[in-house]
């Protein structure tokens, strides 16, 4: 229970259905000195909201301390990825490494059979194979299946998404009918641990060396300007390059094409150079059976990206010491701004086939 309307309604629905519900909220940072500017959610006010909802629907509520785990598995990864010239996806790590790993272990200590969250996604059981299927939420504008691609069959077996089968408007209407105190609370739009959504300053404070400057060059290696840190840029970025005054690009808009952290270089060029057809992904998790031949899918490379027709091929199978492998994805048509560090998720209709972390892209 994050203190938002989605997880609050999830708890209320389960309570209404007669389940024995226990509310758990994650404390992710030290609030002993009254800190309230950690980010747009996960604050002490949100924990209070969760407790108020639990009281309103008459269920017990506990706060579990995940400060160490959150810092190790989510925040440290976020900082390291930006410092290395990649674009991280902290929500996916938080879901797989905390909510459905560590939190599932905590839930067992309460004697609970399942972990329910307010995610807009659905889980079904395939009768033929016996495997659990992860599907998009019915509200296309709120679907969060992209962030859940790394869930294992074991985790899916004990996961519940009570709001995944209804539109957001219905969720709020239900919250109002149940008179939940968060019924009209705005959704969080920012990364929960970044104050003021200023991730650049956050990374600089965490890794001062990340602010070392370097050069901005074009595709031929010609120097166009300078920068104050690789972490301030992402693939596909157009604004904030600081090149307009120099006339770089001859009046043509320039975009970040690639980041070269070893050389401290930002490579820029025209939008057409952002178009790429092939990517390689590591840490690939297959929710469906791992394919033994090239598989036709719709591949999604960003949360708000429209999944595009592609063929995915396993290039390294999961070994005995790991369940994760590598795959190559070839799109039917070039895609714009494939960013290393983001996730690529494979869909068959509205079902998640699998997904992994983008390593690199090419033509």
CSV table of C-alpha atoms in Angstrom, one decimal:
chain,number,residue,atom,x,y,z
A,1,UNK,CA,0.0,0.0,0.0
A,2,UNK,CA,1.8,3.1,-1.3
A,3,UNK,CA,-0.8,5.5,-0.1
A,4,UNK,CA,-2.2,6.1,-3.6
A,5,UNK,CA,-5.6,5.3,-4.9
A,6,UNK,CA,-4.7,2.2,-7.0
A,7,UNK,CA,-3.2,0.1,-4.2
A,8,UNK,CA,-5.9,1.4,-1.8
A,9,UNK,CA,-8.6,0.2,-4.1
A,10,UNK,CA,-6.8,-3.1,-4.6
A,11,UNK,CA,-6.9,-3.7,-0.8
A,12,UNK,CA,-10.5,-2.6,-0.5
A,13,UNK,CA,-11.6,-4.9,-3.4
A,14,UNK,CA,-9.9,-7.9,-1.8
A,15,UNK,CA,-11.4,-7.1,1.6
A,16,UNK,CA,-14.9,-6.8,0.0
A,17,UNK,CA,-14.4,-10.2,-1.6
A,18,UNK,CA,-13.9,-11.7,1.8
A,19,UNK,CA,-10.1,-12.2,1.7
A,20,UNK,CA,-8.1,-11.9,4.9
A,21,UNK,CA,-6.1,-8.8,3.9
A,22,UNK,CA,-3.0,-7.3,5.6
A,23,UNK,CA,-1.8,-3.9,4.4
A,24,UNK,CA,2.0,-3.5,4.0
A,25,UNK,CA,3.7,-0.2,3.2
A,26,UNK,CA,7.4,0.1,2.3
A,27,UNK,CA,9.6,2.6,4.1
A,28,UNK,CA,12.3,3.3,1.6
A,29,UNK,CA,14.4,6.1,3.3
A,30,UNK,CA,15.2,7.5,6.7
A,31,UNK,CA,12.3,9.8,7.9
A,32,UNK,CA,13.5,10.1,11.5
A,33,UNK,CA,14.3,13.8,11.0
A,34,UNK,CA,11.0,14.6,9.3
A,35,UNK,CA,12.3,14.6,5.7
A,36,UNK,CA,9.5,15.2,3.3
A,37,UNK,CA,11.3,16.1,0.1
A,38,UNK,CA,12.5,12.7,-0.9
A,39,UNK,CA,10.4,12.7,-3.9
A,40,UNK,CA,6.8,12.7,-5.2
A,41,UNK,CA,5.7,9.6,-3.2
A,42,UNK,CA,6.9,7.3,-0.5
A,43,UNK,CA,6.9,10.2,2.0
A,44,UNK,CA,5.7,10.0,5.5
A,45,UNK,CA,2.4,11.5,4.4
A,46,UNK,CA,1.9,8.7,2.0
A,47,UNK,CA,2.5,6.1,4.8
A,48,UNK,CA,-0.1,8.0,6.9
A,49,UNK,CA,-2.5,7.9,3.9
A,50,UNK,CA,-2.0,4.1,3.6
A,51,UNK,CA,-2.7,3.7,7.3
A,52,UNK,CA,-5.9,5.8,7.1
A,53,UNK,CA,-7.1,3.6,4.2
A,54,UNK,CA,-6.4,0.4,6.2
A,55,UNK,CA,-8.4,1.8,9.1
A,56,UNK,CA,-11.3,2.8,6.8
A,57,UNK,CA,-11.6,-0.8,5.4
A,58,UNK,CA,-10.8,-2.3,8.8
A,59,UNK,CA,-7.6,-4.3,8.0
A,60,UNK,CA,-4.3,-4.4,9.9
A,61,UNK,CA,-1.5,-2.3,8.5
A,62,UNK,CA,2.3,-2.6,8.9
A,63,UNK,CA,5.3,-0.6,7.7
A,64,UNK,CA,8.2,-2.7,6.5
A,65,UNK,CA,11.7,-1.2,6.4
A,66,UNK,CA,13.3,-1.7,3.0
A,67,UNK,CA,15.8,1.2,3.2
A,68,UNK,CA,18.9,-1.0,2.7
A,69,UNK,CA,17.3,-3.1,-0.1
A,70,UNK,CA,15.9,-0.1,-1.9
A,71,UNK,CA,19.3,1.7,-1.9
A,72,UNK,CA,21.2,-1.4,-3.0
A,73,UNK,CA,18.9,-2.7,-5.7
A,74,UNK,CA,17.1,0.4,-7.0
A,75,UNK,CA,18.9,3.6,-6.2
A,76,UNK,CA,22.5,2.4,-6.7
A,77,UNK,CA,21.5,0.8,-10.0
A,78,UNK,CA,19.9,4.1,-11.1
A,79,UNK,CA,23.0,6.1,-10.3
A,80,UNK,CA,25.4,3.6,-11.8
A,81,UNK,CA,23.4,3.3,-15.1
A,82,UNK,CA,23.3,7.1,-15.7
A,83,UNK,CA,27.0,7.4,-14.8
A,84,UNK,CA,27.8,4.6,-17.3
A,85,UNK,CA,25.9,6.4,-20.1
A,86,UNK,CA,22.7,4.3,-20.0
A,87,UNK,CA,19.1,5.2,-19.3
A,88,UNK,CA,17.9,3.3,-16.2
A,89,UNK,CA,14.4,2.0,-15.5
A,90,UNK,CA,14.1,2.0,-11.7
A,91,UNK,CA,10.4,1.1,-11.6
A,92,UNK,CA,11.1,-2.3,-13.2
A,93,UNK,CA,13.9,-3.1,-10.7
A,94,UNK,CA,11.7,-2.0,-7.8
A,95,UNK,CA,8.9,-4.3,-8.9
A,96,UNK,CA,10.9,-7.4,-9.5
A,97,UNK,CA,13.6,-7.0,-6.8
A,98,UNK,CA,11.5,-5.5,-4.0
A,99,UNK,CA,7.8,-5.9,-4.4
A,100,UNK,CA,7.8,-9.4,-5.8
A,101,UNK,CA,11.0,-10.8,-4.2
A,102,UNK,CA,11.7,-9.3,-0.8
A,103,UNK,CA,8.1,-8.3,-0.2
A,104,UNK,CA,6.9,-11.8,-1.1
A,105,UNK,CA,9.2,-13.3,1.5
A,106,UNK,CA,7.9,-10.9,4.1
A,107,UNK,CA,4.3,-11.8,3.2
A,108,UNK,CA,5.1,-15.5,3.9
A,109,UNK,CA,6.1,-14.5,7.4
A,110,UNK,CA,2.5,-13.3,7.9
A,111,UNK,CA,1.2,-16.6,6.5
A,112,UNK,CA,-0.1,-14.9,3.4
A,113,UNK,CA,-0.7,-16.8,0.2
A,114,UNK,CA,-0.3,-13.9,-2.2
A,115,UNK,CA,1.0,-10.4,-2.7
A,116,UNK,CA,-1.5,-7.9,-4.2
A,117,UNK,CA,-0.6,-4.5,-5.7
A,118,UNK,CA,-2.3,-1.7,-7.5
A,119,UNK,CA,-0.6,-2.4,-10.9
A,120,UNK,CA,-2.6,-2.1,-14.1
A,121,UNK,CA,-1.9,-5.6,-15.4
A,122,UNK,CA,-3.6,-9.0,-15.4
A,123,UNK,CA,-2.5,-12.6,-14.6
A,124,UNK,CA,-4.1,-15.7,-16.2
A,125,UNK,CA,-3.2,-19.4,-16.1
A,126,UNK,CA,-2.7,-21.2,-19.4
A,127,UNK,CA,-4.5,-24.4,-19.1
A,128,UNK,CA,-2.5,-26.2,-21.8
A,129,UNK,CA,1.0,-25.4,-20.5
A,130,UNK,CA,0.2,-24.7,-16.8
A,131,UNK,CA,2.2,-21.5,-17.0
A,132,UNK,CA,1.1,-18.2,-15.6
A,133,UNK,CA,0.5,-15.4,-18.2
A,134,UNK,CA,1.1,-11.7,-17.7
A,135,UNK,CA,-1.2,-9.5,-19.7
A,136,UNK,CA,-1.8,-5.8,-20.3
A,137,UNK,CA,-4.3,-4.0,-18.1
A,138,UNK,CA,-7.6,-3.3,-19.7
A,139,UNK,CA,-6.9,0.5,-19.5
A,140,UNK,CA,-4.4,1.0,-22.3
A,141,UNK,CA,-3.5,4.4,-21.0
A,142,UNK,CA,-2.5,3.0,-17.6
A,143,UNK,CA,-1.1,-0.4,-18.5
A,144,UNK,CA,2.0,-1.3,-16.4
A,145,UNK,CA,2.8,-4.7,-17.8
A,146,UNK,CA,6.0,-3.2,-19.3
A,147,UNK,CA,7.5,-2.7,-15.9
A,148,UNK,CA,6.7,-6.3,-14.8
A,149,UNK,CA,8.4,-8.3,-17.6
A,150,UNK,CA,11.0,-9.7,-15.2
A,151,UNK,CA,8.6,-11.5,-12.9
A,152,UNK,CA,9.2,-15.2,-12.7
A,153,UNK,CA,6.7,-18.0,-12.8
A,154,UNK,CA,7.1,-18.4,-9.0
A,155,UNK,CA,6.4,-14.7,-8.5
A,156,UNK,CA,3.4,-14.6,-10.9
A,157,UNK,CA,2.0,-17.6,-9.0
A,158,UNK,CA,1.6,-15.5,-5.8
A,159,UNK,CA,0.8,-12.1,-7.4
A,160,UNK,CA,-2.6,-10.4,-7.6
A,161,UNK,CA,-3.5,-7.3,-9.6
A,162,UNK,CA,-7.1,-6.5,-8.5
A,163,UNK,CA,-7.4,-3.2,-10.5
A,164,UNK,CA,-6.0,-4.6,-13.7
A,165,UNK,CA,-9.3,-5.5,-15.1
A,166,UNK,CA,-10.9,-2.1,-14.8
A,167,UNK,CA,-10.3,1.5,-16.2
A,168,UNK,CA,-8.8,4.1,-14.0
A,169,UNK,CA,-12.0,6.1,-13.9
A,170,UNK,CA,-13.8,3.0,-12.4
A,171,UNK,CA,-11.0,2.7,-9.8
A,172,UNK,CA,-11.6,6.3,-8.6
A,173,UNK,CA,-15.4,5.8,-8.7
A,174,UNK,CA,-15.0,2.8,-6.5
A,175,UNK,CA,-12.8,4.6,-4.1
A,176,UNK,CA,-15.4,7.4,-3.8
A,177,UNK,CA,-18.2,4.9,-3.2
A,178,UNK,CA,-16.1,3.2,-0.4
A,179,UNK,CA,-15.3,6.7,0.9
A,180,UNK,CA,-11.6,6.0,0.9
A,181,UNK,CA,-9.6,9.0,2.0
A,182,UNK,CA,-7.3,9.0,-1.1
A,183,UNK,CA,-10.1,8.8,-3.7
A,184,UNK,CA,-9.2,12.1,-5.2
A,185,UNK,CA,-5.4,12.0,-4.5
A,186,UNK,CA,-3.4,12.9,-7.7
A,187,UNK,CA,-1.3,10.2,-9.3
A,188,UNK,CA,2.5,10.4,-8.9
A,189,UNK,CA,4.2,11.3,-12.1
A,190,UNK,CA,7.8,11.4,-11.0
A,191,UNK,CA,10.5,9.0,-9.9
A,192,UNK,CA,9.7,8.4,-6.2
A,193,UNK,CA,13.3,9.0,-4.9
A,194,UNK,CA,14.2,12.1,-6.9
A,195,UNK,CA,13.4,15.4,-5.2
A,196,UNK,CA,11.9,17.9,-7.7
A,197,UNK,CA,12.4,15.3,-10.5
A,198,UNK,CA,16.0,16.6,-10.9
A,199,UNK,CA,17.8,13.3,-11.5
A,200,UNK,CA,20.9,15.1,-12.9
A,201,UNK,CA,21.6,16.8,-9.5
A,202,UNK,CA,20.8,13.5,-7.7
A,203,UNK,CA,23.4,11.6,-9.7
A,204,UNK,CA,26.0,14.3,-9.3
A,205,UNK,CA,25.6,14.3,-5.5
A,206,UNK,CA,25.8,10.5,-5.5
A,207,UNK,CA,28.8,10.2,-7.9
A,208,UNK,CA,30.6,13.6,-8.1
A,209,UNK,CA,33.0,12.2,-10.8
A,210,UNK,CA,30.0,11.8,-13.1
A,211,UNK,CA,30.0,15.6,-13.6
A,212,UNK,CA,33.4,15.4,-15.4
A,213,UNK,CA,33.0,17.3,-18.7
A,214,UNK,CA,33.7,16.2,-22.2
A,215,UNK,CA,33.0,16.9,-25.9
A,216,UNK,CA,29.9,16.8,-28.0
A,217,UNK,CA,30.8,15.5,-31.5
A,218,UNK,CA,29.0,14.7,-34.7
A,219,UNK,CA,28.9,11.3,-36.4
A,220,UNK,CA,32.2,12.1,-38.1
A,221,UNK,CA,33.9,12.9,-34.8
A,222,UNK,CA,34.0,16.7,-35.4
A,223,UNK,CA,33.8,18.7,-32.2
A,224,UNK,CA,30.6,20.8,-31.9
A,225,UNK,CA,30.8,21.8,-28.2
A,226,UNK,CA,31.2,20.6,-24.7
A,227,UNK,CA,29.2,19.1,-21.9
A,228,UNK,CA,29.2,18.9,-18.1
A,229,UNK,CA,28.6,15.2,-17.6
A,230,UNK,CA,27.4,12.1,-19.6
A,231,UNK,CA,24.6,11.6,-17.1
A,232,UNK,CA,22.9,14.7,-18.2
A,233,UNK,CA,22.0,13.2,-21.6
A,234,UNK,CA,19.9,10.3,-22.9
A,235,UNK,CA,19.6,8.8,-26.4
A,236,UNK,CA,17.0,10.7,-28.4
A,237,UNK,CA,17.4,13.9,-26.4
A,238,UNK,CA,17.0,17.2,-28.4
A,239,UNK,CA,16.7,20.0,-25.9
A,240,UNK,CA,19.5,21.1,-23.6
A,241,UNK,CA,22.4,20.3,-25.9
A,242,UNK,CA,23.6,23.9,-25.8
A,243,UNK,CA,24.6,23.9,-29.5
A,244,UNK,CA,22.1,26.3,-31.0
A,245,UNK,CA,24.2,29.4,-30.4
A,246,UNK,CA,27.2,27.9,-32.2
A,247,UNK,CA,25.2,27.1,-35.3
A,248,UNK,CA,26.1,23.4,-35.1
A,249,UNK,CA,24.0,21.3,-37.5
A,250,UNK,CA,23.6,24.2,-39.9
A,251,UNK,CA,20.2,25.0,-38.6
A,252,UNK,CA,19.1,21.3,-38.6
A,253,UNK,CA,17.8,20.0,-35.3
A,254,UNK,CA,20.3,17.7,-33.6
A,255,UNK,CA,19.6,14.8,-31.3
A,256,UNK,CA,21.7,12.6,-29.0
A,257,UNK,CA,22.6,9.5,-31.0
A,258,UNK,CA,24.9,7.7,-28.6
A,259,UNK,CA,26.8,8.2,-25.3
A,260,UNK,CA,30.5,7.1,-25.1
A,261,UNK,CA,31.3,7.2,-21.4
A,262,UNK,CA,34.9,5.9,-21.8
A,263,UNK,CA,35.7,8.9,-24.0
A,264,UNK,CA,33.3,11.3,-22.2
A,265,UNK,CA,31.7,12.0,-25.6
A,266,UNK,CA,28.2,12.8,-26.6
A,267,UNK,CA,27.5,11.9,-30.3
A,268,UNK,CA,24.8,14.0,-32.0
A,269,UNK,CA,23.2,14.0,-35.4
A,270,UNK,CA,20.0,14.4,-37.4
A,271,UNK,CA,16.8,12.6,-36.3
A,272,UNK,CA,17.1,10.2,-39.2
A,273,UNK,CA,20.3,8.8,-37.6
A,274,UNK,CA,18.2,7.7,-34.6
A,275,UNK,CA,16.4,5.1,-36.6
A,276,UNK,CA,17.7,1.6,-35.9
A,277,UNK,CA,16.3,-1.8,-36.7
A,278,UNK,CA,18.3,-4.2,-34.5
A,279,UNK,CA,19.0,-4.4,-30.8
A,280,UNK,CA,20.6,-6.9,-28.4
A,281,UNK,CA,19.1,-7.5,-25.0
A,282,UNK,CA,20.6,-9.1,-21.9
A,283,UNK,CA,19.0,-10.4,-18.7
A,284,UNK,CA,16.2,-11.8,-20.8
A,285,UNK,CA,13.3,-13.3,-18.8
A,286,UNK,CA,10.8,-15.5,-20.6
A,287,UNK,CA,7.3,-15.6,-19.2
A,288,UNK,CA,6.2,-17.9,-22.0
A,289,UNK,CA,8.4,-20.9,-22.8
A,290,UNK,CA,11.8,-19.9,-24.1
A,291,UNK,CA,11.5,-20.2,-27.9
A,292,UNK,CA,13.7,-22.6,-29.8
A,293,UNK,CA,13.3,-20.7,-33.1
A,294,UNK,CA,12.8,-17.0,-34.2
A,295,UNK,CA,9.6,-15.7,-32.8
A,296,UNK,CA,7.3,-13.1,-34.1
A,297,UNK,CA,6.3,-10.5,-31.5
A,298,UNK,CA,5.4,-6.9,-31.0
A,299,UNK,CA,8.4,-5.3,-29.2
A,300,UNK,CA,8.1,-2.3,-26.9
A,301,UNK,CA,11.2,-0.3,-26.2
A,302,UNK,CA,9.8,2.4,-23.8
A,303,UNK,CA,6.9,2.7,-21.5
A,304,UNK,CA,5.0,5.0,-23.8
A,305,UNK,CA,6.3,3.5,-27.0
A,306,UNK,CA,3.8,1.7,-29.2
A,307,UNK,CA,4.9,-1.9,-29.6
A,308,UNK,CA,6.2,-2.6,-33.1
A,309,UNK,CA,6.3,-5.8,-35.2
A,310,UNK,CA,9.6,-7.6,-34.8
A,311,UNK,CA,11.3,-10.9,-34.8
A,312,UNK,CA,13.2,-12.0,-31.6
A,313,UNK,CA,15.8,-14.7,-31.6
A,314,UNK,CA,17.6,-16.3,-28.6
A,315,UNK,CA,21.4,-15.8,-28.9
A,316,UNK,CA,22.4,-17.1,-25.5
A,317,UNK,CA,20.2,-19.4,-23.5
A,318,UNK,CA,19.9,-19.3,-19.8
A,319,UNK,CA,22.6,-21.5,-18.2
A,320,UNK,CA,22.4,-23.7,-15.1
A,321,UNK,CA,23.6,-20.9,-12.9
A,322,UNK,CA,21.2,-18.3,-14.2
A,323,UNK,CA,17.7,-18.2,-15.6
A,324,UNK,CA,18.5,-15.2,-17.8
A,325,UNK,CA,19.9,-15.2,-21.3
A,326,UNK,CA,20.4,-12.8,-24.3
A,327,UNK,CA,18.3,-12.2,-27.4
A,328,UNK,CA,18.4,-10.2,-30.6
A,329,UNK,CA,15.4,-8.2,-31.8
A,330,UNK,CA,15.0,-7.2,-35.4
A,331,UNK,CA,12.2,-4.7,-36.2
A,332,UNK,CA,10.2,-4.8,-39.4
A,333,UNK,CA,10.6,-1.0,-39.6
A,334,UNK,CA,13.3,1.3,-38.0
A,335,UNK,CA,12.6,2.5,-34.5
A,336,UNK,CA,13.5,5.9,-33.1
A,337,UNK,CA,15.9,6.3,-30.1
A,338,UNK,CA,16.6,2.8,-28.8
A,339,UNK,CA,18.2,3.6,-25.5
A,340,UNK,CA,20.6,1.2,-23.8
A,341,UNK,CA,19.5,0.6,-20.2
A,342,UNK,CA,15.8,0.6,-21.0
A,343,UNK,CA,13.7,-2.5,-21.3
A,344,UNK,CA,12.5,-4.2,-24.4
A,345,UNK,CA,9.4,-6.2,-23.8
A,346,UNK,CA,7.9,-8.8,-26.2
A,347,UNK,CA,4.2,-9.1,-26.6
A,348,UNK,CA,1.9,-11.6,-28.3
A,349,UNK,CA,-1.4,-9.6,-28.5
A,350,UNK,CA,-1.9,-8.4,-24.9
A,351,UNK,CA,0.3,-11.1,-23.3
A,352,UNK,CA,3.9,-10.5,-22.3
A,353,UNK,CA,6.1,-13.2,-23.9
A,354,UNK,CA,9.2,-12.0,-22.1
A,355,UNK,CA,11.7,-9.1,-22.1
A,356,UNK,CA,15.2,-8.0,-21.3
A,357,UNK,CA,17.5,-5.0,-20.9
A,358,UNK,CA,18.7,-3.2,-24.0
A,359,UNK,CA,22.5,-3.5,-24.4
A,360,UNK,CA,23.0,-1.8,-27.8
A,361,UNK,CA,21.3,-1.1,-31.1
A,362,UNK,CA,22.4,-1.0,-34.7
A,363,UNK,CA,21.3,-0.6,-38.3
